[in-house]
Amino acid sequence: MSMVTLTINGQKVTVPEGSTVLEAAEKLGISIPTFCHDPNLTKPGACRICVVEVQGARNLPASCVTPVTGGMVVETHSAAVLEARRTILDLILANHPLDCLTCEKSGACKLQEYAYEYGVAGTTFDGERHDYPLDDSNPYIVRDMNKCILCGKCVRACTEIKGQHAVDFARRGFETKVSAPLDNPLGESECVFCNNCVTVCPVGALSDKQLLGKGRAFEVEKEPVTCTFCDAGCEFDVVKRKGKVLGVAAKAAAVGRPLCLKGRLGLDFIHNPGRVNPPLMKDDNGQWVETPWEAALGLSEVVAKLARLKD
Amino acid sequence: MKSLMDKCCDKCQSTVENQCQGYIKCRLEGPFCHQDEGCKEKRAAFLAGINIPAGSDKKKILICAGTGCISSGSLKVSDKLVEELEKAGLTGQVKVTTTGCHGFCEQGPIFIVEPQHVFYTRVQPEDVAEIVESHLKNGQVVERLLFHEPSTGQTVLEYNNVNFYARQQREVLHNCGHIDADSIDEYVANGGYLGLTKVLSGMSPTDVVEEVKKSGLRGRGGGGFPSGLKWQFTQQAAGDKKYVVCNADEGDPGAFMDRSVLEGDPHSVIEGMLICGYAIGADEGYVYVRAEYPLAIKRLTTAIEKAEQYGLLGKNILGSGFSFKLKIKAGAGAFVCGEETALLNSIEGLRGMPRPRPPFPAVKGLWEKPTNINNVETFANVPLIFRKGADWYAGIGTEKSKGTKVFALTGKVNNTGLAEVPMGITMREIIFEIGGGIQGGKKFKAVQIGGPSGGCLPENLLDLPIDYDSLTQAGAMMGSGGLVIMDETTCMVDLARFFLNFTQKESCGKCIPCREGTKRMLEILERICDGQGRQGDIETLERLGNTIKSASLCGLGQTAPNPVLATLRYFRSEYEDHINEKKCIAGVCSALLTYFIDEELCKGCSKCAKVCPAGAITGVVKEPYKIDTDKCIKCGACIDSCKFGAVKRG
């Protein structure tokens, strides 16, 4: 594979031909903000928060879709770039409910993160804001379209991974929104509740209903597991708080991690009071009695011998 | 022989499957493959029936059947003419041809008597009998239906002496209004498909690309990218399948040159696309026409059918081995689909949203195959380059902008319509000579060029030679060539608001700067027009405008702030007046106007009080009336009703 050398913020970096400026910057450890970019999905270059300055270019190209070229000179945090990013954040906030205090996404929200990073405390614009009703019609996903920044990740996750295409963009201009066919509620759509959209949403527009109100990103621990319900072996995160399992979330939107309902919801039996923990065996009277694991497995003698050897 | 395109006799061996290389030339000067004076005469007679020679006792009437003239009743005129000719027994002497657009729609229905070029305007069905009796039968021109020059008031007999046409250089539009668009015979009789013949009889694809490069042709759709270079990129792109796409999604308010070409000369676009297909190695093409152009779609469909029927589309065209098929895709009414990558998405059945570039369509276009996209006017230029030569073409225009450009003149100008002029002409010549000056003798204020993506030029730039680069430098752009002329009664803030309202509504919603940014700019402009402008609004507009320009994904967003930035550049004081003084000098922004009655002039006739829908005007008859400004809704009905000029606005 041929390699290309370019300069980013004064540092030289060599990456494979066909890489994007964003990937080259990542290699140097330079952090460029992104909303619509996801390595597992196609690249629309839509949100423009990742724009950079490229010497000789007329405009500010989006680093997530701009291929590197030899000798390219890139500035990722120049004055013009910062101005553009701050303006974009300002514009998003002009049409976003600033309810971070009660937002499920708080702590894991990209908008919150970048507003902090770029010092955008609020919006300088006053004007129309969307006032969509909360869409609670889906049994597993809650949609708050007022928080949607139209990055389109949910549309792509639904279309490209699951192939379901339950949602897409509708309308034009300021009225553009992500919508199920005929602007029906999500509960009446072709949604199969895979929750890939929830996983990729960078803001609080899409939430997992079963995790609602149970804790924010900084209050929970995530444990990667492989689902054993079937032989697909999907990987996902078990979300726990103070040791108690709250739910399961997809690790990322990708093929091979479809996260079916069985895998995600079958965890209910962990906390089922009827769930049996120690093994039971029938005694001579035909009654179930708690039995040690070694006895249940017929390994009592082996264990006894090992214990002796250990001593 | 029913058509000029048919074989003259059975000795002709050319078939649709195995077409003779000289097929087109044969139609004009043939036959070549055999000597037969009879055949030659048959062809000559056909040609003389199409282009009636001067001095002939026969006549040909051209009645415009473009969308504009049809709406002013030209088809009724044509029906009536056929009827009257029959009554007068002139059917054999006078041929009636319905044509495409003459570009002077405001004067429609247009009626031309050939070969004398007599130019009748605004002809109504009831005028037809007089024309037939007086002119066609007795040779007496009907004076009252001739065109009156607005500047001098004089009547003009021939259309080529009308200032509107005399100052033009109609190359691309040379057939528009002069041939029957549904007739392939008439296109061929006027040099059609000779460019293709030249290309397919010995030129290599690379020769073709070089010729286009040499001509200096640049894209007429807005960007002005050198067409030859674009063709070269597509030609050089690796791919087993390539496409040619014609962008006919003309959407700028007031611009209709592409529609006119498709309605008036559809074969020129087909010929241009064929030449492009040969050059880049494509065997398939699409014309993406907006569905709001039903007549253009109809005429193009007929033209494609005719071209297929005679083997100019299909397999082994002109015996060259080159094959090409052409399809029409009707757009669904989104302005953004004029952006080439959104257009490609739309053809593919996806939502019309632009794709990031690179990869450019030349590398990865329609269905990810290398694709060359040009607009209608660009393709219509191509046959001329090959028929008349790249050197001839490059001889027209300025150093970096060659050829002619069709402009759509609208707004407060006397002659509105389509004008084709050489690049480098000044705006003054277009507006005051071709356009006949400003309506009602008012004062010129500015011209908006390039539609909602362009900007305005003030009076002191009227003598700027117009080409791609000079316009960009002046903060406007060529765009598709829409020219909206404004006089002193146009408010520049209101104008910017109008165009931004358009782009905001047509934004596809994909990228944040365009979707959200134009919304906030529009809100600021609305409040300025509403008298609620604040200190700092101008600076915010400039800051936002520059970010939207530099950070947006596609051409729509990157040019959307232009009308605001250009008006701020040339008419900043109007913005300041609106914000600081709460004044609109043009008298447009109603929130900034108050209506009052001049007591000296008011005769107390009470008419204004009667028409006032808000009951804001009171008084005693024969004494001066008064307007209650709290009740006044500023509709202007009182001004229109007052015969004494006593009601004033300020």
PDB file of C-alpha atoms in Angstrom, chain A residues 43-48 59-60 65 67 83-84 87-88 91-92 94-95 124-128 149-150 169-174 176, chain B residues 333 351 353 356 358 504-513 515-517 519-520 523 527 534 543-544 547 549-553 558:
ATOM      1  CA  LYS A  43     -19.379   9.077   5.752  1.00  0.00           C
ATOM      2  CA  PRO A  44     -21.827  11.863   4.897  1.00  0.00           C
ATOM      3  CA  GLY A  45     -19.617  14.822   5.880  1.00  0.00           C
ATOM      4  CA  ALA A  46     -22.772  16.410   7.217  1.00  0.00           C
ATOM      5  CA  CYS A  47     -22.270  18.064  10.593  1.00  0.00           C
ATOM      6  CA  ARG A  48     -19.196  20.131   9.613  1.00  0.00           C
ATOM      7  CA  ASN A  59     -13.215  26.633   2.037  1.00  0.00           C
ATOM      8  CA  LEU A  60     -12.896  24.681   5.259  1.00  0.00           C
ATOM      9  CA  VAL A  65     -14.345  12.932   4.369  1.00  0.00           C
ATOM     10  CA  PRO A  67      -8.712  12.264   1.716  1.00  0.00           C
ATOM     11  CA  GLU A  83     -14.633  30.331  14.733  1.00  0.00           C
ATOM     12  CA  ALA A  84     -16.484  27.880  12.490  1.00  0.00           C
ATOM     13  CA  THR A  87     -20.521  29.096  15.350  1.00  0.00           C
ATOM     14  CA  ILE A  88     -21.761  25.581  14.584  1.00  0.00           C
ATOM     15  CA  LEU A  91     -26.250  27.282  15.988  1.00  0.00           C
ATOM     16  CA  ILE A  92     -26.990  23.841  17.407  1.00  0.00           C
ATOM     17  CA  ALA A  94     -29.989  27.838  19.353  1.00  0.00           C
ATOM     18  CA  ASN A  95     -32.336  24.969  18.671  1.00  0.00           C
ATOM     19  CA  THR A 124     -26.208  33.984  21.020  1.00  0.00           C
ATOM     20  CA  PHE A 125     -29.276  33.608  18.805  1.00  0.00           C
ATOM     21  CA  ASP A 126     -32.853  33.930  19.797  1.00  0.00           C
ATOM     22  CA  GLY A 127     -35.430  32.679  17.417  1.00  0.00           C
ATOM     23  CA  GLU A 128     -37.595  29.745  16.571  1.00  0.00           C
ATOM     24  CA  ILE A 149     -29.000  17.550  15.762  1.00  0.00           C
ATOM     25  CA  LEU A 150     -29.737  15.699  12.477  1.00  0.00           C
ATOM     26  CA  PHE A 169     -34.881  12.400   6.626  1.00  0.00           C
ATOM     27  CA  ALA A 170     -38.074  14.214   5.827  1.00  0.00           C
ATOM     28  CA  ARG A 171     -38.884  17.806   4.872  1.00  0.00           C
ATOM     29  CA  ARG A 172     -36.455  20.588   4.021  1.00  0.00           C
ATOM     30  CA  GLY A 173     -34.693  23.581   5.513  1.00  0.00           C
ATOM     31  CA  PHE A 174     -35.219  24.255   9.205  1.00  0.00           C
ATOM     32  CA  THR A 176     -35.896  18.868   8.276  1.00  0.00           C
TER      33      THR A 176
ATOM     34  CA  GLY B 333     -39.190  19.767  -7.238  1.00  0.00           C
ATOM     35  CA  ARG B 351     -33.291  11.722  -1.176  1.00  0.00           C
ATOM     36  CA  MET B 353     -28.927  15.437  -0.558  1.00  0.00           C
ATOM     37  CA  PRO B 356     -19.138  15.146  -0.081  1.00  0.00           C
ATOM     38  CA  PRO B 358     -14.060  14.352  -3.443  1.00  0.00           C
ATOM     39  CA  GLN B 504     -33.488  28.438   3.742  1.00  0.00           C
ATOM     40  CA  LYS B 505     -36.656  26.700   2.580  1.00  0.00           C
ATOM     41  CA  GLU B 506     -34.726  24.803  -0.096  1.00  0.00           C
ATOM     42  CA  SER B 507     -31.808  23.790   2.125  1.00  0.00           C
ATOM     43  CA  CYS B 508     -31.722  19.994   2.153  1.00  0.00           C
ATOM     44  CA  GLY B 509     -31.112  20.059   5.902  1.00  0.00           C
ATOM     45  CA  LYS B 510     -28.022  17.914   5.804  1.00  0.00           C
ATOM     46  CA  CYS B 511     -25.349  20.254   7.103  1.00  0.00           C
ATOM     47  CA  ILE B 512     -25.651  22.469  10.141  1.00  0.00           C
ATOM     48  CA  PRO B 513     -24.202  25.751   8.815  1.00  0.00           C
ATOM     49  CA  ARG B 515     -29.753  24.470   7.720  1.00  0.00           C
ATOM     50  CA  GLU B 516     -29.432  26.347  11.009  1.00  0.00           C
ATOM     51  CA  GLY B 517     -27.269  29.259   9.863  1.00  0.00           C
ATOM     52  CA  LYS B 519     -32.475  30.210   9.450  1.00  0.00           C
ATOM     53  CA  ARG B 520     -30.833  32.555  11.954  1.00  0.00           C
ATOM     54  CA  GLU B 523     -34.650  35.721  11.345  1.00  0.00           C
ATOM     55  CA  ARG B 527     -36.560  41.564  12.323  1.00  0.00           C
ATOM     56  CA  ARG B 534     -30.550  45.712  16.830  1.00  0.00           C
ATOM     57  CA  ARG B 543     -19.912  36.646  10.776  1.00  0.00           C
ATOM     58  CA  LEU B 544     -22.580  34.014  10.174  1.00  0.00           C
ATOM     59  CA  THR B 547     -18.948  30.814   8.349  1.00  0.00           C
ATOM     60  CA  LYS B 549     -19.858  30.131   3.098  1.00  0.00           C
ATOM     61  CA  SER B 550     -16.692  28.473   4.289  1.00  0.00           C
ATOM     62  CA  ALA B 551     -18.079  25.537   6.267  1.00  0.00           C
ATOM     63  CA  SER B 552     -21.125  24.352   4.304  1.00  0.00           C
ATOM     64  CA  LEU B 553     -21.093  21.060   2.468  1.00  0.00           C
ATOM     65  CA  GLN B 558     -21.584  27.994   0.248  1.00  0.00           C
TER      66      GLN B 558
END
